[in-house]
């Protein structure tokens, strides 16, 4: 259920908006009156931009690599150049690249997982803070994961544990200065197959088995014994970004059907 005026005139910046949760969140903001800046490094971002424009919302699409601070700085600059403010930032970039027991991860794979799922949030927060501090207001919603307690994704779990720490520590530093910092931790989520996969290599028989073990563990750990939907992941993010959550900061909300991560 949307509330058409909940984000009227607010400027919302959503990263990882080309597919999945990021696209669902961006469309939710658009339906509720926000002006959007959407970011991704995938060319599929243009589809998100077009869908937002079709809803009648103002939108700027920025193709950028957020694993580097320069990319996050460029994104913040593009948002302020277009709209003059950043009221909300949703740090949504991340996702498991490989799924296997930790002893099978190569050094380069561990580094790649951290680069993918920790640095975009770290850099994104740093890039928007000067803007939000100058405004005297702002909301940052980080997207973590219940996979901080999981199997076969240890580097990803470490990265998302870092996202939880960023959320808590930033809240201690900046909540008294008008900026709320919160997070959600999605559980297993039903979504269309990624058209541009994080790992394009064909899975081996062993890798297929390891991935199935993740699925089985995720369902087993959920009290509801199922995956969530994109809508069920987007709704808590929109709530936390809204004035309805004005007295909530420094927390990570698990959204995993009762799995607390």
mmCIF file of C-alpha atoms in Angstrom, residues 3-139:
data_model
loop_
_atom_site.group_PDB
_atom_site.id
_atom_site.type_symbol
_atom_site.label_atom_id
_atom_site.label_comp_id
_atom_site.label_asym_id
_atom_site.label_seq_id
_atom_site.Cartn_x
_atom_site.Cartn_y
_atom_site.Cartn_z
ATOM 1 C CA UNK A 3 1.070 6.725 0.486
ATOM 2 C CA UNK A 4 1.310 9.180 -2.399
ATOM 3 C CA UNK A 5 2.514 12.146 -0.355
ATOM 4 C CA UNK A 6 4.861 10.485 2.158
ATOM 5 C CA UNK A 7 8.002 11.661 0.343
ATOM 6 C CA UNK A 8 6.675 14.699 -1.500
ATOM 7 C CA UNK A 9 9.562 16.936 -2.641
ATOM 8 C CA UNK A 10 12.140 14.759 -0.848
ATOM 9 C CA UNK A 11 15.266 13.861 -2.789
ATOM 10 C CA UNK A 12 15.990 10.140 -2.472
ATOM 11 C CA UNK A 13 19.205 8.596 -3.744
ATOM 12 C CA UNK A 14 19.025 4.818 -4.277
ATOM 13 C CA UNK A 15 22.097 2.791 -5.199
ATOM 14 C CA UNK A 16 22.034 -0.642 -6.792
ATOM 15 C CA UNK A 17 18.786 0.430 -8.441
ATOM 16 C CA UNK A 18 19.052 -1.498 -11.713
ATOM 17 C CA UNK A 19 17.498 -4.712 -10.422
ATOM 18 C CA UNK A 20 15.927 -6.419 -7.432
ATOM 19 C CA UNK A 21 15.401 -4.687 -4.101
ATOM 20 C CA UNK A 22 16.996 -1.462 -5.309
ATOM 21 C CA UNK A 23 14.607 -1.089 -8.214
ATOM 22 C CA UNK A 24 11.611 -1.932 -6.003
ATOM 23 C CA UNK A 25 12.665 0.701 -3.468
ATOM 24 C CA UNK A 26 13.222 3.352 -6.137
ATOM 25 C CA UNK A 27 9.795 2.728 -7.645
ATOM 26 C CA UNK A 28 8.269 2.884 -4.170
ATOM 27 C CA UNK A 29 9.813 6.291 -3.537
ATOM 28 C CA UNK A 30 8.597 7.507 -6.932
ATOM 29 C CA UNK A 31 5.040 6.350 -6.242
ATOM 30 C CA UNK A 32 5.094 8.280 -2.960
ATOM 31 C CA UNK A 33 6.189 11.641 -4.322
ATOM 32 C CA UNK A 34 9.990 11.615 -4.112
ATOM 33 C CA UNK A 35 12.429 13.064 -6.591
ATOM 34 C CA UNK A 36 14.854 10.285 -7.452
ATOM 35 C CA UNK A 37 18.519 9.833 -8.154
ATOM 36 C CA UNK A 38 19.147 6.194 -9.077
ATOM 37 C CA UNK A 39 22.596 4.695 -9.431
ATOM 38 C CA UNK A 40 24.146 1.482 -10.662
ATOM 39 C CA UNK A 41 26.945 0.375 -12.955
ATOM 40 C CA UNK A 42 24.592 -1.824 -15.006
ATOM 41 C CA UNK A 43 23.021 -0.587 -18.255
ATOM 42 C CA UNK A 44 19.733 -1.977 -16.904
ATOM 43 C CA UNK A 45 19.559 1.233 -14.865
ATOM 44 C CA UNK A 46 17.935 2.901 -17.865
ATOM 45 C CA UNK A 47 14.912 0.624 -17.440
ATOM 46 C CA UNK A 48 14.543 1.780 -13.841
ATOM 47 C CA UNK A 49 14.822 5.408 -14.923
ATOM 48 C CA UNK A 50 12.133 4.907 -17.552
ATOM 49 C CA UNK A 51 9.775 3.201 -15.100
ATOM 50 C CA UNK A 52 10.196 6.030 -12.601
ATOM 51 C CA UNK A 53 9.594 8.666 -15.291
ATOM 52 C CA UNK A 54 6.438 6.797 -16.332
ATOM 53 C CA UNK A 55 5.131 7.318 -12.791
ATOM 54 C CA UNK A 56 5.533 11.051 -13.300
ATOM 55 C CA UNK A 57 8.438 11.466 -10.895
ATOM 56 C CA UNK A 58 11.539 13.548 -11.533
ATOM 57 C CA UNK A 59 14.544 11.273 -11.919
ATOM 58 C CA UNK A 60 18.255 11.404 -12.579
ATOM 59 C CA UNK A 61 20.095 8.168 -13.465
ATOM 60 C CA UNK A 62 23.826 7.973 -12.775
ATOM 61 C CA UNK A 63 25.932 5.084 -14.060
ATOM 62 C CA UNK A 64 28.807 4.788 -11.607
ATOM 63 C CA UNK A 65 31.111 2.305 -9.870
ATOM 64 C CA UNK A 66 30.536 2.706 -6.137
ATOM 65 C CA UNK A 67 33.350 0.407 -5.052
ATOM 66 C CA UNK A 68 35.580 3.507 -5.278
ATOM 67 C CA UNK A 69 35.212 6.722 -3.276
ATOM 68 C CA UNK A 70 35.500 8.783 -6.463
ATOM 69 C CA UNK A 71 32.335 7.099 -7.724
ATOM 70 C CA UNK A 72 30.424 7.927 -4.552
ATOM 71 C CA UNK A 73 31.639 11.524 -4.680
ATOM 72 C CA UNK A 74 30.552 11.827 -8.310
ATOM 73 C CA UNK A 75 27.127 10.464 -7.417
ATOM 74 C CA UNK A 76 26.621 12.920 -4.557
ATOM 75 C CA UNK A 77 27.732 15.756 -6.820
ATOM 76 C CA UNK A 78 25.285 14.693 -9.537
ATOM 77 C CA UNK A 79 22.421 14.557 -7.026
ATOM 78 C CA UNK A 80 23.099 18.023 -5.631
ATOM 79 C CA UNK A 81 23.648 19.475 -9.103
ATOM 80 C CA UNK A 82 20.237 18.227 -10.221
ATOM 81 C CA UNK A 83 18.166 18.741 -7.080
ATOM 82 C CA UNK A 84 20.248 20.831 -4.669
ATOM 83 C CA UNK A 85 19.837 18.374 -1.781
ATOM 84 C CA UNK A 86 20.042 14.754 -0.654
ATOM 85 C CA UNK A 87 17.349 14.017 1.896
ATOM 86 C CA UNK A 88 17.579 10.220 1.810
ATOM 87 C CA UNK A 89 20.308 7.792 0.823
ATOM 88 C CA UNK A 90 19.609 4.079 0.444
ATOM 89 C CA UNK A 91 22.881 2.146 0.237
ATOM 90 C CA UNK A 92 21.782 -1.003 -1.562
ATOM 91 C CA UNK A 93 24.864 -2.102 -3.520
ATOM 92 C CA UNK A 94 26.088 -5.570 -2.574
ATOM 93 C CA UNK A 95 25.428 -9.252 -2.966
ATOM 94 C CA UNK A 96 27.125 -12.612 -2.746
ATOM 95 C CA UNK A 97 29.384 -13.346 -5.708
ATOM 96 C CA UNK A 98 30.412 -16.879 -4.728
ATOM 97 C CA UNK A 99 28.773 -19.422 -2.449
ATOM 98 C CA UNK A 100 31.033 -22.088 -0.961
ATOM 99 C CA UNK A 101 32.743 -23.167 2.262
ATOM 100 C CA UNK A 102 35.384 -20.689 3.353
ATOM 101 C CA UNK A 103 38.332 -23.014 2.726
ATOM 102 C CA UNK A 104 37.529 -22.900 -0.992
ATOM 103 C CA UNK A 105 37.694 -19.089 -1.331
ATOM 104 C CA UNK A 106 40.734 -17.672 -3.103
ATOM 105 C CA UNK A 107 42.372 -14.506 -1.802
ATOM 106 C CA UNK A 108 41.153 -12.542 -4.829
ATOM 107 C CA UNK A 109 37.588 -13.751 -4.265
ATOM 108 C CA UNK A 110 37.606 -12.650 -0.626
ATOM 109 C CA UNK A 111 38.819 -9.202 -1.630
ATOM 110 C CA UNK A 112 36.181 -8.982 -4.364
ATOM 111 C CA UNK A 113 33.383 -9.857 -1.918
ATOM 112 C CA UNK A 114 34.493 -7.143 0.518
ATOM 113 C CA UNK A 115 34.838 -4.619 -2.300
ATOM 114 C CA UNK A 116 31.323 -5.433 -3.529
ATOM 115 C CA UNK A 117 29.402 -5.514 -0.264
ATOM 116 C CA UNK A 118 31.217 -3.234 2.197
ATOM 117 C CA UNK A 119 32.930 -0.372 0.390
ATOM 118 C CA UNK A 120 29.894 0.987 -1.519
ATOM 119 C CA UNK A 121 28.150 1.609 1.815
ATOM 120 C CA UNK A 122 31.268 2.981 3.478
ATOM 121 C CA UNK A 123 31.939 5.378 0.576
ATOM 122 C CA UNK A 124 28.277 6.268 0.095
ATOM 123 C CA UNK A 125 27.886 7.400 3.691
ATOM 124 C CA UNK A 126 31.078 9.425 3.533
ATOM 125 C CA UNK A 127 30.060 11.131 0.285
ATOM 126 C CA UNK A 128 26.630 12.330 1.448
ATOM 127 C CA UNK A 129 27.481 13.325 5.018
ATOM 128 C CA UNK A 130 28.818 16.802 4.107
ATOM 129 C CA UNK A 131 25.625 17.502 2.158
ATOM 130 C CA UNK A 132 23.337 16.295 4.949
ATOM 131 C CA UNK A 133 25.303 18.129 7.621
ATOM 132 C CA UNK A 134 25.039 21.371 5.658
ATOM 133 C CA UNK A 135 21.273 20.816 5.383
ATOM 134 C CA UNK A 136 20.978 19.904 9.056
ATOM 135 C CA UNK A 137 18.935 16.832 8.185
ATOM 136 C CA UNK A 138 19.002 13.524 6.357
ATOM 137 C CA UNK A 139 18.317 9.804 6.524
#
